[in-house]
Structure formats: C-alpha cells, structure tokens
XYZ file of C-alpha atoms in Angstrom:
657
model
C 14.195 -8.848 35.964
C 14.257 -12.628 36.285
C 10.793 -12.679 37.893
C 9.376 -10.386 35.205
C 7.415 -11.447 32.120
C 7.420 -9.202 29.024
C 4.661 -9.724 26.447
C 5.256 -8.546 22.861
C 3.704 -9.301 19.459
C 6.506 -10.456 17.171
C 8.532 -13.615 17.958
C 11.436 -12.098 15.991
C 12.032 -9.578 18.808
C 11.978 -12.082 21.679
C 15.686 -12.938 21.715
C 16.938 -9.321 21.644
C 14.552 -8.061 24.322
C 15.337 -11.056 26.557
C 19.079 -10.413 26.083
C 18.803 -6.715 26.989
C 16.470 -7.199 29.977
C 17.117 -10.637 31.465
C 13.331 -11.094 31.630
C 11.277 -13.932 30.188
C 9.818 -12.691 26.920
C 6.805 -14.193 25.126
C 5.156 -13.226 21.837
C 1.433 -13.342 21.072
C 2.311 -13.570 17.348
C -0.083 -10.734 16.591
C -3.776 -11.091 17.314
C -4.470 -14.053 19.578
C -8.176 -13.293 19.974
C -10.610 -12.714 17.154
C -14.234 -11.777 16.793
C -16.575 -14.748 16.518
C -18.844 -15.224 13.526
C -21.607 -13.505 15.502
C -19.306 -10.471 16.044
C -21.367 -9.079 18.961
C -23.148 -10.716 21.892
C -26.207 -8.486 21.507
C -27.383 -5.488 19.515
C -28.177 -3.264 22.493
C -24.703 -2.429 23.764
C -22.855 -4.164 20.879
C -20.462 -5.896 23.276
C -17.932 -7.755 21.084
C -17.858 -11.548 21.119
C -14.115 -12.335 21.210
C -12.751 -15.872 21.202
C -9.257 -17.350 21.309
C -7.717 -18.162 17.943
C -7.846 -21.967 17.741
C -4.343 -22.243 16.229
C -2.828 -20.098 19.014
C -4.918 -21.367 21.947
C -2.318 -23.867 23.252
C 0.604 -21.399 23.137
C -1.413 -18.516 24.621
C -2.648 -20.655 27.512
C 0.964 -21.595 28.278
C 1.951 -17.903 28.314
C -1.015 -17.089 30.572
C 0.039 -19.781 33.052
C 3.562 -18.280 33.140
C 2.080 -14.943 34.260
C 0.552 -16.237 37.502
C 2.001 -14.353 40.481
C 4.560 -12.540 38.289
C 5.183 -8.935 37.355
C 3.989 -8.649 33.737
C 4.941 -5.862 31.326
C 2.800 -5.738 28.197
C 4.882 -4.156 25.420
C 2.815 -4.878 22.338
C 3.346 -2.445 19.430
C 3.060 1.277 20.282
C -0.075 2.018 18.252
C -3.830 1.565 18.558
C -3.718 -1.952 17.132
C -0.959 -2.959 19.540
C -2.831 -1.437 22.466
C -5.935 -3.462 21.537
C -3.941 -6.718 21.566
C -2.296 -5.698 24.822
C -5.589 -4.853 26.512
C -7.126 -8.216 25.624
C -4.147 -9.949 27.232
C -4.304 -7.634 30.267
C -7.998 -8.418 30.686
C -7.188 -12.147 30.972
C -4.311 -11.896 33.477
C -5.148 -8.795 35.539
C -6.463 -10.856 38.466
C -3.786 -13.556 38.392
C -0.557 -11.592 37.853
C 1.264 -9.852 40.702
C 1.154 -6.603 38.673
C 0.579 -5.588 35.044
C 2.268 -2.615 33.368
C 2.187 -1.126 29.891
C 5.464 -0.240 28.134
C 6.125 0.977 24.604
C 9.301 0.174 22.667
C 9.873 2.599 19.800
C 13.203 1.005 18.898
C 14.536 -2.460 19.624
C 17.864 -1.273 20.990
C 19.272 -1.481 24.502
C 18.610 2.235 25.032
C 15.156 2.107 23.416
C 14.056 -0.818 25.603
C 15.528 0.813 28.718
C 13.526 3.977 27.981
C 10.357 1.988 27.412
C 10.724 0.180 30.748
C 11.542 3.391 32.624
C 8.337 4.974 31.281
C 6.152 1.907 31.932
C 3.018 2.548 33.965
C 0.317 0.363 35.552
C -1.920 -0.846 32.712
C -5.045 0.186 34.646
C -3.844 3.837 34.598
C -3.242 3.951 30.828
C -5.757 5.446 28.423
C -8.332 2.638 28.387
C -10.353 4.677 25.892
C -7.737 3.616 23.351
C -9.106 0.080 23.615
C -12.652 1.389 23.122
C -11.457 3.073 19.920
C -9.716 -0.074 18.674
C -12.791 -2.144 19.584
C -15.017 0.238 17.596
C -12.797 -0.076 14.528
C -12.577 -3.881 14.792
C -16.314 -4.436 15.318
C -17.336 -1.796 12.771
C -15.120 -3.189 10.020
C -16.325 -6.720 10.711
C -19.992 -5.681 10.607
C -19.499 -3.961 7.253
C -17.741 -7.002 5.805
C -20.167 -9.596 7.150
C -23.344 -7.705 6.271
C -22.520 -6.079 2.926
C -20.156 -8.654 1.390
C -22.704 -11.536 1.334
C -25.319 -9.119 0.002
C -23.193 -8.303 -3.051
C -21.861 -11.838 -3.474
C -25.503 -12.786 -4.067
C -26.362 -9.669 -6.095
C -23.423 -10.109 -8.477
C -23.305 -13.930 -8.282
C -19.567 -13.757 -7.595
C -17.932 -15.257 -4.497
C -14.791 -13.139 -4.991
C -16.508 -10.004 -3.679
C -15.866 -8.052 -0.505
C -16.956 -4.689 0.871
C -14.839 -2.801 3.391
C -15.217 0.451 5.309
C -11.744 1.468 4.132
C -10.961 -0.593 1.010
C -14.190 0.371 -0.804
C -13.697 4.174 -0.698
C -10.096 3.555 -1.781
C -11.452 1.598 -4.774
C -13.972 4.362 -5.481
C -11.122 6.873 -5.940
C -9.469 4.551 -8.469
C -12.749 3.927 -10.329
C -13.575 7.644 -10.392
C -10.209 8.382 -12.016
C -10.708 5.536 -14.518
C -14.081 6.963 -15.584
C -12.539 10.442 -15.956
C -9.867 9.003 -18.249
C -12.472 7.156 -20.348
C -14.664 10.246 -20.636
C -11.664 12.316 -21.720
C -10.614 9.788 -24.359
C -14.148 9.510 -25.744
C -14.413 13.277 -26.262
C -13.225 13.977 -29.805
C -12.389 17.585 -28.901
C -9.724 16.339 -26.524
C -7.989 14.434 -29.333
C -7.244 17.553 -31.348
C -3.531 18.278 -31.624
C -2.152 21.801 -31.784
C 1.454 22.859 -32.279
C 4.204 25.074 -30.944
C 7.542 25.868 -32.546
C 10.813 25.233 -30.799
C 14.149 26.563 -31.987
C 17.272 24.474 -31.627
C 20.067 26.821 -30.547
C 23.777 26.605 -29.802
C 26.185 28.503 -27.584
C 29.782 27.320 -27.669
C 29.414 23.519 -27.396
C 26.035 23.568 -25.651
C 22.913 22.790 -27.689
C 19.480 23.599 -26.249
C 15.855 24.342 -27.159
C 13.840 27.528 -26.773
C 10.042 27.442 -27.225
C 7.685 30.021 -28.709
C 4.410 30.325 -26.775
C 2.180 30.850 -29.851
C -0.168 27.925 -30.545
C -0.891 26.890 -34.153
C -4.100 25.044 -34.980
C -2.542 22.898 -37.729
C 0.836 21.543 -38.697
C 0.678 23.506 -41.967
C 0.272 26.813 -40.104
C 3.226 25.996 -37.875
C 5.415 24.943 -40.831
C 4.490 28.148 -42.653
C 5.864 30.122 -39.716
C 8.999 27.955 -39.651
C 9.583 28.653 -43.360
C 9.380 32.390 -42.632
C 12.144 31.976 -40.020
C 14.519 29.736 -41.964
C 16.510 32.621 -43.401
C 17.587 33.682 -39.901
C 20.784 32.036 -38.663
C 21.227 34.009 -35.469
C 19.100 34.903 -32.466
C 19.495 37.615 -29.846
C 19.025 37.319 -26.097
C 16.421 39.999 -25.425
C 16.017 39.632 -21.675
C 17.404 37.568 -18.782
C 15.427 36.976 -15.575
C 17.164 35.490 -12.561
C 15.754 34.205 -9.268
C 17.446 32.462 -6.373
C 15.553 29.527 -4.870
C 16.200 27.270 -1.912
C 15.191 23.620 -1.664
C 14.738 21.981 1.729
C 15.707 18.371 2.414
C 12.815 15.938 2.704
C 11.304 15.742 6.165
C 11.783 12.561 8.214
C 9.582 9.764 6.925
C 6.016 9.150 7.942
C 4.901 5.639 6.999
C 3.214 6.877 3.834
C 6.262 8.887 2.744
C 8.581 5.929 3.300
C 6.320 3.666 1.215
C 6.123 6.225 -1.601
C 9.877 6.741 -1.705
C 10.434 2.970 -1.831
C 8.057 2.763 -4.794
C 9.722 5.658 -6.649
C 13.309 4.625 -6.038
C 13.113 0.821 -6.096
C 9.666 -0.080 -7.473
C 8.718 -1.792 -4.183
C 5.001 -2.215 -3.521
C 3.728 -0.745 -0.247
C 3.370 -4.276 1.125
C 6.984 -5.199 0.277
C 8.255 -1.882 1.687
C 6.490 -2.505 5.004
C 7.727 -6.098 5.264
C 11.307 -4.877 4.789
C 10.860 -2.116 7.382
C 9.340 -4.580 9.864
C 12.440 -6.785 9.607
C 14.746 -3.789 10.068
C 12.761 -2.722 13.147
C 12.939 -6.203 14.638
C 16.722 -6.169 14.136
C 16.907 -2.914 16.110
C 18.170 -0.887 13.135
C 15.264 1.563 12.828
C 12.463 2.967 14.972
C 8.828 1.860 14.906
C 7.511 1.790 11.347
C 3.805 2.636 11.619
C 3.703 6.338 12.280
C 1.881 9.424 11.034
C 4.444 11.748 12.617
C 7.408 13.632 11.108
C 8.933 14.501 14.473
C 12.355 13.394 15.724
C 13.387 12.963 19.326
C 15.630 15.618 20.861
C 18.092 12.840 21.736
C 18.443 11.787 18.101
C 18.836 15.366 16.853
C 21.542 15.950 19.463
C 23.337 12.701 18.579
C 23.484 13.722 14.902
C 24.778 17.137 15.945
C 27.484 15.631 18.161
C 28.784 13.427 15.357
C 28.337 15.635 12.296
C 28.374 19.270 13.512
C 31.890 19.684 12.094
C 30.610 18.683 8.655
C 29.937 21.689 6.436
C 26.495 20.379 5.386
C 25.041 19.927 8.898
C 22.193 22.095 10.177
C 20.196 21.276 13.294
C 16.475 21.034 12.475
C 13.403 20.186 14.534
C 10.208 18.715 13.104
C 6.679 18.625 14.472
C 4.381 15.628 14.317
C 2.032 17.335 11.842
C -1.687 18.050 11.880
C -2.501 14.546 10.605
C -0.751 12.868 13.543
C -2.540 11.055 16.354
C 0.248 11.459 18.879
C 3.299 13.630 19.476
C 4.915 10.656 21.260
C 5.480 8.857 17.958
C 8.589 9.672 15.998
C 9.162 9.478 12.287
C 10.825 6.350 10.899
C 14.556 6.846 11.495
C 17.741 4.902 12.114
C 18.336 3.885 15.719
C 22.169 4.179 15.677
C 24.241 7.064 14.320
C 27.116 5.992 12.052
C 28.934 6.942 8.847
C 27.534 6.077 5.424
C 30.623 3.923 4.795
C 29.559 1.549 7.604
C 26.319 0.444 5.879
C 28.024 -2.469 4.099
C 29.481 -3.690 7.397
C 26.089 -3.454 9.151
C 24.380 -5.255 6.254
C 26.901 -8.081 6.559
C 26.714 -8.333 10.366
C 22.900 -8.279 10.396
C 22.607 -10.573 7.356
C 20.489 -8.070 5.426
C 19.123 -9.084 2.028
C 19.821 -6.751 -0.906
C 16.318 -5.275 -0.616
C 16.620 -4.821 3.167
C 19.911 -3.007 2.588
C 18.239 -0.696 0.048
C 15.422 0.108 2.480
C 17.882 0.703 5.327
C 20.077 2.972 3.187
C 16.988 4.969 2.193
C 15.983 5.462 5.848
C 19.599 6.231 6.831
C 20.024 8.969 4.229
C 16.599 10.444 4.968
C 17.329 10.487 8.715
C 20.640 12.324 8.345
C 19.639 14.642 5.507
C 16.752 15.881 7.642
C 19.595 17.564 9.567
C 21.271 19.108 6.501
C 21.288 22.567 4.938
C 19.101 23.704 2.046
C 20.298 23.436 -1.550
C 20.513 26.838 -3.256
C 19.916 27.283 -6.990
C 19.884 30.207 -9.369
C 17.011 29.835 -11.862
C 17.222 31.698 -15.186
C 14.577 32.416 -17.817
C 16.009 33.602 -21.164
C 13.773 35.547 -23.577
C 15.339 35.023 -27.021
C 14.308 37.085 -30.047
C 14.089 35.628 -33.583
C 12.533 38.041 -36.106
C 10.439 39.714 -33.360
C 9.167 36.343 -32.125
C 9.899 35.482 -28.474
C 11.381 32.062 -27.667
C 12.000 31.086 -24.047
C 14.662 28.818 -22.552
C 15.326 27.979 -18.918
C 18.396 27.053 -16.955
C 19.298 26.127 -13.398
C 22.681 26.748 -11.844
C 23.654 25.168 -8.550
C 25.060 27.770 -6.160
C 25.262 25.482 -3.145
C 24.541 21.749 -3.069
C 23.601 21.610 0.609
C 21.851 18.307 1.393
C 22.122 17.260 -2.257
C 25.892 17.005 -2.007
C 26.044 14.681 0.994
C 25.119 11.260 -0.436
C 25.090 12.018 -4.161
C 25.668 8.415 -5.234
C 22.429 7.332 -3.552
C 20.191 10.407 -3.426
C 20.650 11.980 -6.865
C 17.298 13.357 -8.046
C 15.433 12.166 -11.105
C 14.983 14.636 -13.946
C 11.672 13.258 -15.194
C 9.869 16.551 -14.401
C 12.376 18.647 -16.302
C 10.895 20.764 -19.102
C 12.162 20.247 -22.648
C 13.427 23.844 -22.827
C 15.336 23.561 -19.523
C 19.070 22.900 -19.394
C 21.528 22.749 -16.513
C 24.208 25.463 -16.143
C 23.446 27.400 -19.331
C 24.725 30.982 -19.079
C 23.501 33.701 -21.462
C 23.754 37.471 -21.151
C 21.453 40.218 -22.419
C 22.033 41.190 -26.099
C 24.189 38.096 -26.658
C 24.028 36.632 -30.176
C 23.586 32.835 -30.436
C 23.511 30.412 -33.355
C 20.263 28.903 -34.731
C 20.623 25.232 -35.722
C 17.052 24.695 -36.886
C 13.402 24.364 -35.858
C 11.111 21.566 -34.728
C 7.411 21.173 -34.024
C 6.210 20.468 -30.516
C 2.779 18.851 -30.177
C 0.349 20.463 -27.759
C -2.339 18.115 -26.483
C -4.943 18.593 -23.830
C -3.583 16.909 -20.746
C -5.601 13.803 -19.962
C -6.159 12.718 -16.372
C -3.679 9.984 -15.501
C -3.891 6.763 -13.520
C -2.739 6.940 -9.946
C 0.787 5.718 -9.456
C 1.287 3.214 -6.683
C 3.946 5.575 -5.331
C 1.568 8.535 -4.877
C -1.688 6.726 -4.074
C -0.781 6.318 -0.410
C -0.444 10.082 0.075
C -3.894 10.448 -1.491
C -5.335 7.991 1.048
C -3.645 9.959 3.810
C -5.006 13.245 2.448
C -8.510 11.780 2.161
C -8.131 10.373 5.711
C -8.814 6.836 4.529
C -7.220 4.381 6.930
C -4.119 4.626 9.095
C -0.363 3.970 8.656
C -0.887 0.423 9.921
C -3.356 -0.334 7.107
C -2.012 1.516 4.022
C -0.075 -1.517 2.813
C -3.157 -3.781 2.910
C -5.450 -1.879 0.509
C -3.978 -2.628 -2.900
C -3.271 -6.350 -2.268
C -6.918 -6.789 -1.198
C -8.243 -4.923 -4.257
C -5.945 -6.988 -6.505
C -7.113 -10.209 -4.865
C -10.743 -9.274 -5.584
C -9.803 -8.411 -9.202
C -11.189 -4.885 -8.757
C -7.920 -3.375 -9.996
C -4.802 -4.258 -11.971
C -1.262 -2.903 -11.672
C 0.319 -1.910 -14.978
C 4.010 -1.185 -15.402
C 4.642 2.085 -17.237
C 8.298 3.029 -17.365
C 9.570 3.069 -13.791
C 6.064 3.477 -12.380
C 3.369 1.030 -11.344
C -0.001 2.459 -12.368
C -3.281 1.453 -10.723
C -6.040 0.650 -13.222
C -9.653 -0.105 -12.334
C -10.955 -3.279 -14.003
C -14.446 -3.590 -15.482
C -15.343 -5.662 -12.431
C -14.216 -2.859 -10.122
C -16.169 -0.250 -12.081
C -19.344 -2.341 -12.138
C -18.979 -3.130 -8.446
C -18.931 0.569 -7.492
C -21.887 1.253 -9.816
C -23.835 -1.622 -8.225
C -23.221 -0.279 -4.703
C -24.649 3.079 -5.771
C -27.640 1.501 -7.499
C -28.494 -0.429 -4.307
C -28.436 2.609 -1.985
C -25.066 1.703 -0.510
C -23.177 4.598 -2.096
C -22.296 5.822 1.417
C -19.677 3.078 1.812
C -17.827 4.369 -1.289
C -17.444 7.912 0.061
C -14.118 8.923 1.552
C -15.946 11.702 3.445
C -17.896 9.115 5.430
C -14.805 7.036 6.182
C -12.839 10.168 7.175
C -15.687 11.177 9.513
C -15.630 7.736 11.133
C -11.833 7.938 11.553
C -12.321 11.276 13.350
C -14.829 9.631 15.699
C -12.277 6.890 16.465
C -9.804 9.602 17.473
C -12.465 11.285 19.615
C -13.189 7.981 21.369
C -9.466 7.762 22.229
C -9.641 11.301 23.606
C -12.784 10.596 25.631
C -14.950 12.950 23.546
C -17.174 10.187 22.086
C -18.229 6.692 23.067
C -17.954 3.297 21.396
C -21.676 3.388 20.574
C -21.280 6.792 18.864
C -19.279 4.943 16.219
C -21.068 1.594 16.004
C -24.730 2.613 16.007
C -24.601 5.153 13.108
C -22.537 2.666 11.096
C -24.986 -0.177 11.762
C -27.907 2.140 10.970
C -26.425 2.687 7.492
C -26.852 -1.072 6.998
C -30.482 -0.915 8.182
C -29.598 -2.651 11.486
C -29.255 -6.045 9.774
C -28.165 -8.582 12.408
C -25.597 -11.344 11.987
C -27.341 -14.635 12.709
C -25.894 -18.040 13.665
C -25.061 -20.218 10.643
C -28.125 -22.425 11.083
C -30.406 -19.359 10.963
C -28.871 -17.703 7.914
C -30.504 -18.010 4.484
C -28.484 -20.344 2.256
C -26.102 -18.924 -0.344
C -27.192 -19.672 -3.935
C -24.820 -21.503 -6.314
C -23.016 -19.590 -9.054
C -24.564 -19.563 -12.504
C -21.739 -21.747 -13.862
C -22.250 -24.286 -11.056
C -25.994 -24.427 -11.699
C -25.550 -24.879 -15.459
C -23.086 -27.739 -14.850
C -25.580 -29.445 -12.527
C -28.312 -29.169 -15.176
C -26.012 -30.657 -17.832
C -25.137 -33.625 -15.588
C -28.826 -34.162 -14.792
C -29.716 -34.217 -18.499
C -26.921 -36.681 -19.361
C -27.837 -39.076 -16.548
C -31.620 -38.472 -16.859
C -31.843 -37.339 -13.224
C -34.300 -34.917 -11.657
C -32.899 -31.762 -10.088
C -33.535 -31.626 -6.312
C -35.729 -28.960 -4.736
C -33.980 -25.691 -3.732
C -30.951 -26.404 -5.933
C -31.195 -22.880 -7.376
C -31.066 -21.213 -3.951
C -28.684 -23.441 -1.984
C -25.081 -23.968 -3.125
C -24.631 -26.924 -0.735
C -27.542 -28.858 -2.286
C -26.159 -28.035 -5.719
C -22.623 -29.198 -4.821
C -23.850 -32.471 -3.318
C -25.999 -33.150 -6.395
C -23.033 -32.536 -8.724
C -20.869 -35.061 -6.834
C -23.636 -37.670 -6.961
C -24.484 -37.009 -10.632
C -20.855 -37.311 -11.725
C -20.860 -40.953 -10.583
C -24.015 -41.710 -12.587
C -22.905 -40.265 -15.897
C -23.320 -42.686 -18.873
C -20.102 -44.361 -19.989
C -18.737 -42.834 -23.190
C -15.716 -43.782 -25.313
C -12.496 -41.737 -25.172
C -11.865 -39.263 -27.966
C -9.383 -40.031 -30.736
C -6.594 -37.956 -29.182
C -6.879 -39.779 -25.817
C -6.967 -43.174 -27.520
C -3.849 -42.467 -29.613
C -1.963 -41.277 -26.523
C -2.956 -44.437 -24.601
C -1.695 -46.649 -27.451
C 1.624 -44.775 -27.600
C 2.118 -45.125 -23.838
C 1.346 -48.853 -24.065
C 3.996 -49.269 -26.798
C 6.591 -47.161 -24.924
C 6.083 -49.085 -21.694
C 5.604 -52.465 -23.394
C 2.272 -53.183 -21.670
C -1.147 -54.257 -22.937
C -4.097 -51.908 -23.075
C -6.780 -52.651 -20.423
C -10.046 -54.315 -21.455
C -12.862 -51.950 -22.515
C -10.401 -49.060 -22.806
C -11.720 -48.213 -26.270
C -15.295 -47.984 -24.927
C -14.762 -46.351 -21.546
C -13.181 -42.869 -21.252
C -12.521 -43.347 -17.498
C -10.490 -46.552 -17.998
C -8.554 -44.759 -20.732
C -8.014 -41.670 -18.557
C -6.766 -43.739 -15.583
C -4.358 -45.656 -17.843
C -2.944 -42.430 -19.290
C -2.510 -40.896 -15.803
C -0.654 -43.967 -14.555
C 1.837 -44.216 -17.421
C 2.294 -40.462 -17.961
C 3.592 -40.333 -14.368
C 5.968 -43.253 -15.065
C 7.234 -41.609 -18.234
C 7.995 -38.346 -16.416
C 10.174 -40.035 -13.758
C-alpha cells in the first residue's frame, strides 16, 4: 500500500495504522473546515458557507497535495460526525486523486484495520445522505447559537450567555427538577414527619430489624405503642415467603452506559470518561467509543467462547443494537483483544496506561466478558414476625448461585446503597420459630422529596429524552457549567447537578420572550428524528433547516459591518460614567448602545484622571520597601498614587526573588 494515502482524524492513531498497512497516513486533527460567520451563502437553499480553519490551513493543503494521483482511503471516525469530516475532504480531492474510498475502523488493531480496508467502498457509492444529515445538524446548531445567543446576551446584559438546540433543553430538565424541589420544600405539609416502629431482633449471633407497617402521626403515639410492647421478650415467625430470582449481567456498554458506570464507580465526569476511552481506543485496546448500540460482533462472541467455554461461569449471549440505535453496524464498547484478567497489569505497563486509564480499561474488560456470563440466582425471603398480634416484616437474600457476580468479585462487587434497613444477607428463619427481642426504635417516615439529578444518571435521561447523540453527551454539562447555569455538588459518592439562579432565570426569560420551544426536549427529539430520516433518504436537508429557522422568525445573519452594535454591560457603563465625572469629560454619543465606543472611552478617560495621593496603606508599604532595599523614595510619591504604585510593583518583584 505504498502508493496509498489513508486519511484519519486523530494524529494519535497515525503511527499504528501506518505500521499495520504500510500506507502513508495523515490526520485532519478533527474538523479542518468550519462554517463562516455568515453560516450560509443564501437563505433560499441554505447552502453552507464552509471555510478552511486558519490554524490548520497549511497542514491540510500539504495533505491535499500528497493526494494528487494517489489512491486515497478516507477512514475518519465511523459515525455521522466522522462522515461529515470525511465528505468535506473527499469533496476537495475527488477530481485530483486517482481514486477515493471510504473505510471505517471500529478498532485500531491489525485485524480491525484489515477488516475496515476489506470493506472499503468508493466514496461516491456511500450514503451521501449521511453528509446531508450532518450538514443539517451543523448549520442548524450554528443558526440557533448565532441568532438566539446575541438576543439573550442583550436581553440579560450578560456576555456569558449561550443558547443551544441541545444544551438548552438539557438545562430545562435540570431547572424543572430544581423548581420541583423548591416547591416541595416550601410546602409545609411535606415537612410533616410521621413514624413507624422497628423491632431489633436476634437469632443466634445475627442481629436484624423488622418493621411494622403502621404509621403513627406523632412520636408520642409511636412511643405509647412501644411501651405496650416492652413486656414482650420474644417474637414468633408467623409466615415465611420465598421467591427465587435471577439477575442478568449488564449488557455491553453503549456510550451513555459506560459514562454512567464510570461516574458511579470512580466519580469520573462524562468528559473525563470519554477522554480516557478515546486514549484506549487510539491505543487499540477497545472498540470505537461513540455508539448507541449494545450489540457485539459474532467474531468477538466466538473468541470469548473459544477461550472461556471451559469456565463454569461462561454462557454465550447475543445482543441486539437496541431501538435507540442508528445502525446495526456499530458495536458496543468492548475490548479488542481477549485475555485473562491477570494480564491487565502487564497490558497497563506495556501501553503506559495512567491509573485512571487502567480503571476505565478494567471496567470495559469486565463488562465485555461478563456480558458472556451466566445469571446470578438468589432466593429472596420475606419474614412476617408476630409481636403481640402486630406484624413486623424482615427481608433476607440468600445467594444460590453467583453466576457473573462470582467472576471478578474484587472489581465488580455491587454497592448496597439501595438495601432496605430491614434487609439482611443470608438470614434463615422458619415458620413458628421463636426469636429474641432486643428492643425497639422509631423510624421516621417523610414524604419523599424529588432529588437532584446525579451526574451518573443524567446521561441516560438525555438518551431517553432523545436529546443529542453519543458523540455529544460529554459536552453538555461542561458547557452549562461554563455558562454558570448549573453547579455540581458532591453528595457522598455522587455528583449532583444543581440549577443556579442564573440558570433558572435564563429558562424563565426564554419562555417570557416566546422562545420556550428551544427548551422543549420534544422539539429537539423531533429534530433528531428528522436528522435520521435525512440519512435514510426520507427527508431533505431543507426539511430540517427551514422549520428551525422559521422558529427564529427567519432572522438572517448579517456581515459584521451590517450588524447592530452590542451594548456595553451595566458595570462597564457605570465605570465609564464615573471616569467621566472625575475627569470632567463628556460622554460620547451612542456610548450606551455600543460596547466598542464605551471601551475606547474608558481607555482614554483613564489617562485623563486627576492625580490623587496614595492611601495610607500604600504609602506605608512603599516606605517599608524603600528601607528594606536601601533606596530613596521617588519625588512626588506622596502626592501621586501612580508613582507610588509603580514603585511598589518594582520592589515587590525584587523582594519575591
């Protein structure tokens, strides 16, 4: 393949792919073209106005020149985003290259690359509608941002404002939950506490609780009942109910499930989890990381069977992509090489994995293999215990067969945070058995308040609401944090998402200005469905763009010189007025409507401020620095704050060296 050029996105994969293929490999380093500030060339057919990224122009032009007269294989990432990047490159070189093909690498291994090249096809015969779909998403999102964001920057007089077709409905979900929590807490009825009684019991050396279902309105009523029971020292098991249950292993990871598990197990944010997975993919250790599919290839399932079929826990299982998936061709995130658990340390050392990369890899390894393991089988017991004709219930779980739970116990042991207070492991009681009563306690019964979304389960909510795609899940929360719409609060092991006052007011303002549509997940989900239909040839690019633009009243993006100026912030304007008063200057025309005029005036007015003496604290510091450095104070220092300030700056730096 010496006369072949392979085009990919990430420079971190260049060396491996070149080694496996013998081809020349070049990376676009992600998007090399971007929409101009006008976004579209006209508002009839909404043809995008793409331009080369200035920082990448030199490198991209060199790559383009390498493609002349050569066979070119475009192997950008195997998703809609990657196809969009690939198409833009294809469009540039299609008439200068000898031939152009499209390949998809789902794993950066020798076998994975070989498969991708074997299945490569002429780019012109691929689904070009996929580019139309990507184009619709790119142009639509840019129009929303460039039309609505400036509108609300001006409305709220805050430059740290942005509106997004996907981020704003995500924020709306968080704000809605925040308002539900506030409404609950403000309702005095919800603050009432009621009580249940729990008996502390003992069998042999095992102590456990059993709870009575009666609810008492006050603590006094509950204590009165406890006093009536205190004379009883023994309880009788009235009834035992038993039920066998089976628990399946977790299915192979979709992107969202991987991110959630990373958050639960390690506290990694979705962004950190995806960065770790990207590095593992580039090293050839796992398959492609942006996927909405739970399916596994037949080859992988067979490889696991060949290696582990003699293991008692193994059970061959097949998984489908799922109704939410765009394509059966995509697999779940899985390991790319089958090996024993004991080899993870060796692989981590050979591949120079960081501690966090090793954690992420081990998580994907165990999930991949346990997806081919047997169910765990439990026997669940409910004990009805009689104390003076009052029924107290206790629960117990007995493991009959560990199944998948017994394979990697040191790494995959389950948390017990959802365990009920009257549930105990491996408690055995028989009907009519007499057990000892140790005492009684009160259990508070409160109305359950709505809770903040955890970072670990918010991604599955976005997926359920059809907001965004696997490639974008990790970007939502960082953007909302950057805009100060939300805050992340640590609560125990969990990171909880809390809407700030700014976020709440922002959503309210959108609704008050007839832009509530952009906050609705239903609208975003509908638009995502249209993107899929464009890919399938059922809809056109304009079917997406025109209705979206109509929602924004067909406002057009104008060249910079034609746009109305942005007003200064209130703080900036007040500062300008203060400087004008001090220097007895007149404010220029249009200063209240044009931030540039205001900024230029501030710079000019600063230079014309009347000279004032330094304050006592500054003066004392200057004198001390003069003594310490054995130098004289400059002339007029006591009358001029600037001379004093410059002197302090000079000798503070010397003192710190």
